[in-house]
Short mmCIF file of C-alpha atoms in Angstrom, two decimals:
data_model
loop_
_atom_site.label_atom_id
_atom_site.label_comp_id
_atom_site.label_asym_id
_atom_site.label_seq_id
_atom_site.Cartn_x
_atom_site.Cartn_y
_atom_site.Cartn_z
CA UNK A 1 21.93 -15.19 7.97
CA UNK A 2 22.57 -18.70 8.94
CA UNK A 3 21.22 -22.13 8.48
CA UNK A 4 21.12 -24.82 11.82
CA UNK A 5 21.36 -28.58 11.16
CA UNK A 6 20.41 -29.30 7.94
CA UNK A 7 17.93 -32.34 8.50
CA UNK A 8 19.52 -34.67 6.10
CA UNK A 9 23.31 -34.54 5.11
CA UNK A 10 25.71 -31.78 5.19
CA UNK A 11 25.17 -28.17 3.89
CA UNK A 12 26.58 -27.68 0.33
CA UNK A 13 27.24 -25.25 -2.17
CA UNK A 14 23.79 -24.96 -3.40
CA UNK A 15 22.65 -23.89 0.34
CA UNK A 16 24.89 -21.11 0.09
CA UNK A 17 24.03 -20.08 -3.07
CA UNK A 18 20.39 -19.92 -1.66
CA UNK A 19 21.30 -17.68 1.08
CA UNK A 20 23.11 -15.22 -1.02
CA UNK A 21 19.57 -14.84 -3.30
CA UNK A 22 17.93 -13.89 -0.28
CA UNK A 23 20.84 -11.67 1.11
CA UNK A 24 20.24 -8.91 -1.44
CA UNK A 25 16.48 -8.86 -1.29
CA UNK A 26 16.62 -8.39 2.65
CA UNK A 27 18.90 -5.66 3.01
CA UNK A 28 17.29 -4.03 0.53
CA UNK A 29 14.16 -3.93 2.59
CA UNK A 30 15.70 -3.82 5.64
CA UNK A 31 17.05 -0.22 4.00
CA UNK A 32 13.13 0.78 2.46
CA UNK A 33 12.00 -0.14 6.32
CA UNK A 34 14.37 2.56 7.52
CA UNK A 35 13.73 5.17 4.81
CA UNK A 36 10.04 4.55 5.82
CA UNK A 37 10.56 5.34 9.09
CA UNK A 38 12.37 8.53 7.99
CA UNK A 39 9.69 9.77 6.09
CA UNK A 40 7.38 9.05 8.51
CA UNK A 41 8.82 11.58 11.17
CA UNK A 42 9.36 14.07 8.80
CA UNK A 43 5.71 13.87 7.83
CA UNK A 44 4.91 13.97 11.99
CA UNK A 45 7.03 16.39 12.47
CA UNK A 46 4.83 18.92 9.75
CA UNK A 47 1.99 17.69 11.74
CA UNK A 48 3.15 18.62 14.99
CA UNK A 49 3.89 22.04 12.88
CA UNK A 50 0.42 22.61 11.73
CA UNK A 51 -1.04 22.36 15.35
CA UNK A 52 1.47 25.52 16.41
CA UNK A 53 -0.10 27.96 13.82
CA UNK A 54 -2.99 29.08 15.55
CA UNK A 55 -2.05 30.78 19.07
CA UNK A 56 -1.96 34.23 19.97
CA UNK A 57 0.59 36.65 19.69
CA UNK A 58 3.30 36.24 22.19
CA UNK A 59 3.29 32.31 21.49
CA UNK A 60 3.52 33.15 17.70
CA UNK A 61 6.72 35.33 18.85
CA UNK A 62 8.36 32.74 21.25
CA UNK A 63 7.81 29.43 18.79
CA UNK A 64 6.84 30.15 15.41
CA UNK A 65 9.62 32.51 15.07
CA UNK A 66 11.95 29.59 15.56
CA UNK A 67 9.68 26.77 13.52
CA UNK A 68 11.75 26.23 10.54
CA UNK A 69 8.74 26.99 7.89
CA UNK A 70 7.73 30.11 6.34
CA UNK A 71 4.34 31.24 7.77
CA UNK A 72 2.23 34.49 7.42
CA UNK A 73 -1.23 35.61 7.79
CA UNK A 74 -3.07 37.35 4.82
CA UNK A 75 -6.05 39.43 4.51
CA UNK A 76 -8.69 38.96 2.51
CA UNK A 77 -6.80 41.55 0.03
CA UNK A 78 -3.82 39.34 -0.24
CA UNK A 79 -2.43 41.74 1.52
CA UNK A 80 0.05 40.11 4.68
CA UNK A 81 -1.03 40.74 7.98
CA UNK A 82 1.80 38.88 9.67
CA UNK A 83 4.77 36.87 9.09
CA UNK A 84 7.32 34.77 10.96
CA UNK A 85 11.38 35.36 10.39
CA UNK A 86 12.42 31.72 8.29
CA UNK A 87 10.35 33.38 5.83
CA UNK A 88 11.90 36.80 5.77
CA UNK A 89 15.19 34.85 5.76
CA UNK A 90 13.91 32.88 2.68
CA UNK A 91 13.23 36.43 1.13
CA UNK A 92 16.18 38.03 2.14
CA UNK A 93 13.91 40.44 3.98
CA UNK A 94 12.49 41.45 8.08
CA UNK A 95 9.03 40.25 9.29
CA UNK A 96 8.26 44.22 9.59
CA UNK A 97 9.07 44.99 5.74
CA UNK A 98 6.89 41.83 4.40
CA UNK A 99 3.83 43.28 6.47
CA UNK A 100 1.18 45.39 4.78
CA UNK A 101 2.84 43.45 0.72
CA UNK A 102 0.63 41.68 -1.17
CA UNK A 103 1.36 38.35 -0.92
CA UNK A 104 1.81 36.79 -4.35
CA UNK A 105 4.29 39.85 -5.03
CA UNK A 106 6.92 39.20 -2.20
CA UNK A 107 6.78 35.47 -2.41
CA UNK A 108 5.32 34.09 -5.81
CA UNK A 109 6.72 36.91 -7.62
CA UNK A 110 3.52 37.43 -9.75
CA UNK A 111 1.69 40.36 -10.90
CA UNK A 112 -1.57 38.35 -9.65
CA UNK A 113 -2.39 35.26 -7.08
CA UNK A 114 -1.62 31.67 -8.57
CA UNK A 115 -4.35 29.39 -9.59
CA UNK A 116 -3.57 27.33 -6.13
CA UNK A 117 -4.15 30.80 -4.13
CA UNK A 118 -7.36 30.42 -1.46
CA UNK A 119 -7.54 34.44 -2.02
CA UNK A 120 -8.13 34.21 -5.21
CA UNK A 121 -11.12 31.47 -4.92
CA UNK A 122 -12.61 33.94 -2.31
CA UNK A 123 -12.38 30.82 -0.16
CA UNK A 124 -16.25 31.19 -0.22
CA UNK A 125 -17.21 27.17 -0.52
CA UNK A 126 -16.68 24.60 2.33
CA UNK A 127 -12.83 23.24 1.41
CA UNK A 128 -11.06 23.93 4.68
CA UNK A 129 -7.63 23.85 3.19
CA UNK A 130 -6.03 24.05 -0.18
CA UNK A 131 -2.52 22.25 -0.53
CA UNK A 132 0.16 22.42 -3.24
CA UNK A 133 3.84 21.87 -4.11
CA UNK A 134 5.33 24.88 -5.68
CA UNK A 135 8.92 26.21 -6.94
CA UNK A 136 9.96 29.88 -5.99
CA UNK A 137 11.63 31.99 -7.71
CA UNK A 138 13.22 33.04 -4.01
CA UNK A 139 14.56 29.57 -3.39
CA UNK A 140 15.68 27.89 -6.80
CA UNK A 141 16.14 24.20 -6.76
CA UNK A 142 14.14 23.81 -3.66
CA UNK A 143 10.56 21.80 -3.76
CA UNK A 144 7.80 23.86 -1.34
CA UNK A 145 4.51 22.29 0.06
CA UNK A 146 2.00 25.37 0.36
CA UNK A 147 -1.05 25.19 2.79
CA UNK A 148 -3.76 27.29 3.26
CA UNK A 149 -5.29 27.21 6.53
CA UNK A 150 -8.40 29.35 5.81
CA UNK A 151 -9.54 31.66 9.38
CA UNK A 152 -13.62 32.19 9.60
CA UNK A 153 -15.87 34.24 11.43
CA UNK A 154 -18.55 32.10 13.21
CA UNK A 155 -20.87 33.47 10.23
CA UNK A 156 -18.52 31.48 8.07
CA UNK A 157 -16.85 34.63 5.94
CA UNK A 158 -13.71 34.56 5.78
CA UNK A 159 -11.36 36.75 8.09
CA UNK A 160 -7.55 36.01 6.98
CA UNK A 161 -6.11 32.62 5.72
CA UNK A 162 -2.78 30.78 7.23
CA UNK A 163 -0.32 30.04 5.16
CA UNK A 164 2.40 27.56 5.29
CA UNK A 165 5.95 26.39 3.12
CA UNK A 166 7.64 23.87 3.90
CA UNK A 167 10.79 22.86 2.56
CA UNK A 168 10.22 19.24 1.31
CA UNK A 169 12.96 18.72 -1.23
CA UNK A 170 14.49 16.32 1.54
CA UNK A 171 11.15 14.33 1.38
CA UNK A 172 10.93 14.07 -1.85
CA UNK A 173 14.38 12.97 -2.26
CA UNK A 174 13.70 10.00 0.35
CA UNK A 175 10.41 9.10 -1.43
CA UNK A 176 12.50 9.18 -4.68
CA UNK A 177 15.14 7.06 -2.97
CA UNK A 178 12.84 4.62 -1.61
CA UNK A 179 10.92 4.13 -5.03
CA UNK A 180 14.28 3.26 -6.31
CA UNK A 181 15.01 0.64 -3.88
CA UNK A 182 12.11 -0.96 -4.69
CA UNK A 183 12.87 -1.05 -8.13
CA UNK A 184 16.48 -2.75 -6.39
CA UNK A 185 14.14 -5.23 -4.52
CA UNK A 186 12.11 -6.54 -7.51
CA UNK A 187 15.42 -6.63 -9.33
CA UNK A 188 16.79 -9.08 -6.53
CA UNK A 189 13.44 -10.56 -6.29
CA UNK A 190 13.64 -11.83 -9.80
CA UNK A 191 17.47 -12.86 -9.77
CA UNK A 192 16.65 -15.53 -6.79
CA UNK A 193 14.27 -16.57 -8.65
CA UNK A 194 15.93 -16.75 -11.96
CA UNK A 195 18.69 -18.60 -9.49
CA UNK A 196 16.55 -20.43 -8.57
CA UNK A 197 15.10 -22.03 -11.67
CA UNK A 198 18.34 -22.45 -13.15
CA UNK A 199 19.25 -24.70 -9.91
CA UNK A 200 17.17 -27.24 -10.78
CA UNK A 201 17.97 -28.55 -13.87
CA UNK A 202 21.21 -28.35 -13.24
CA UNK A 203 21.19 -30.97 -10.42
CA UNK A 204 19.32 -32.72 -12.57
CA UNK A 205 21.54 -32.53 -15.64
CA UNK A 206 24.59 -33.43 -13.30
CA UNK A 207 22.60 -36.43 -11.85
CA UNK A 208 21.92 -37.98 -15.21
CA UNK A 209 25.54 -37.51 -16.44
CA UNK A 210 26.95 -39.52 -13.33
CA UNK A 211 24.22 -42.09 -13.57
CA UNK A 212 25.26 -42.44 -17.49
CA UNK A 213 28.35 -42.39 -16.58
CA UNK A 214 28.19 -44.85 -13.55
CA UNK A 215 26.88 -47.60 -16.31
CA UNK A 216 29.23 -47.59 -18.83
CA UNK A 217 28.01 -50.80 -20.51
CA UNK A 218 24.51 -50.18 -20.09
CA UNK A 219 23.50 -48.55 -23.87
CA UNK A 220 19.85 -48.46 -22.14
CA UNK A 221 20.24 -46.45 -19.42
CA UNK A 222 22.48 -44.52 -20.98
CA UNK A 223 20.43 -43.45 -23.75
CA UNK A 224 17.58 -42.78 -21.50
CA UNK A 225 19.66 -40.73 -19.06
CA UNK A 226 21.28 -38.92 -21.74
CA UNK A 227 17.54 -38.20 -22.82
CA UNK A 228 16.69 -36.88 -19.53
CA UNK A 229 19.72 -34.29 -19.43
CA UNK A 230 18.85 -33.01 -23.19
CA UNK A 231 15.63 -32.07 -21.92
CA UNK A 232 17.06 -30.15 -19.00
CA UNK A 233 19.51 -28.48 -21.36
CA UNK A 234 16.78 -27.44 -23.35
CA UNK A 235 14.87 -26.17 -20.14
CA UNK A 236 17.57 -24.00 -19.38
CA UNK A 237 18.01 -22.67 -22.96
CA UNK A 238 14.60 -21.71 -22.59
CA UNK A 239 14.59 -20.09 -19.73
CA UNK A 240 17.49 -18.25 -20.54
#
């Protein structure tokens, strides 16, 4: 940061002290800016995720093998139809052994589907997907977003539902992050401020001492400067 001839005299201490008020606040949002920007590829890069799920076989083979999410298909029985290896890796398991398991078994660990399952809801209404963040027994510590990418006949019953985990414990962290540095900015924020309104009256206060000072024999002005820098003293106690 830097300030270009001053219009009027030469730059002085309380110039500087402005600049380092602002300093703070601007990094600090030049830092949110770029945690933004983070989150905001992480979130495109789910998107661009989402659009892989529904191709056929081979393609399912080549790429969603390699997508670094857990999908699977599952029946209408909960049972799963299909499902992609960074799952079985998250469950310690194959592809082949997860196939024909009931879903909320192998993954939730449940004797019966969660509240958030589409299966359970029959997914017999008009909601095209269900979404929800989840902890796993499987992957301790970790925070999962589930989706539920209901599959329909053209009759509109239901023929198997895509599912979806992502890790997101990353994202959250960021959003955490970023929440916190906000906090940071309205922190700085209010110390320029407070900087700010302590300024004045003290260039006021030190103007009315050099004045009274400046007229020694002058009981007048001295009294009334003298005045004038109580009240400033007083401002500041308040605002402290």
């Amino acid at each position: 940061i830097e300030l270009i001839n001053k219009q009027d005299g030469n730059f002085t201490e309380s110039d500087l002290q402005l600049l380092e008020s602002i300093a703070p606040p601007l990094a600090i949002a030049i830092h949110n800016a770029s945690l933004q920007e983070q989150v905001r590829q992480h979130i495109a890069n789910l998107t661009t995720l989402f659009e892989k799920v529904e191709h056929a076989k081979q393609e399912w083979e080549l790429t969603v093998d390699a997508i670094d999410a857990g999908i699977w298909f599952v029946d209408t029985d909960c049972r799963i139809v299909r499902a992609n290896r960074t799952l079985a890796n998250w469950l310690n398991t194959t592809p082949q052994e997860l196939v024909g398991q009931f879903c909320y078994q192998v993954i939730h660990r449940s004797i019966a589907p969660p509240e958030y399952c589409p299966m359970k809801q029959r997914i017999t209404d008009a909601k095209i997907e269900n979404t929800a963040e989840i902890q796993l027994p499987s992957r301790p510590g970790k925070t999962m977003r589930f989706n539920t990418f209901p599959l329909r006949y053209p009759d509109g019953m239901t023929a198997c539902s895509v599912n979806v985990l992502n890790d997101i414990t990353t994202e959250r962290a960021l959003q955490s992050q970023l929440i916190q540095s906000e906090k940071l900015a309205a922190i700085g924020r209010l110390a320029g401020s407070i900087a700010h309104e302590i300024n004045n009256p003290l260039q006021a206060l030190q103007g009315c001492l050099d004045l009274a000072l400046a007229n020694p024999t002058n009981v007048e002005k001295q009294q009334r400067y003298l005045n004038i820098a109580k009240s400033e003293v007083e401002r500041l106690a308040g605002l402290v």
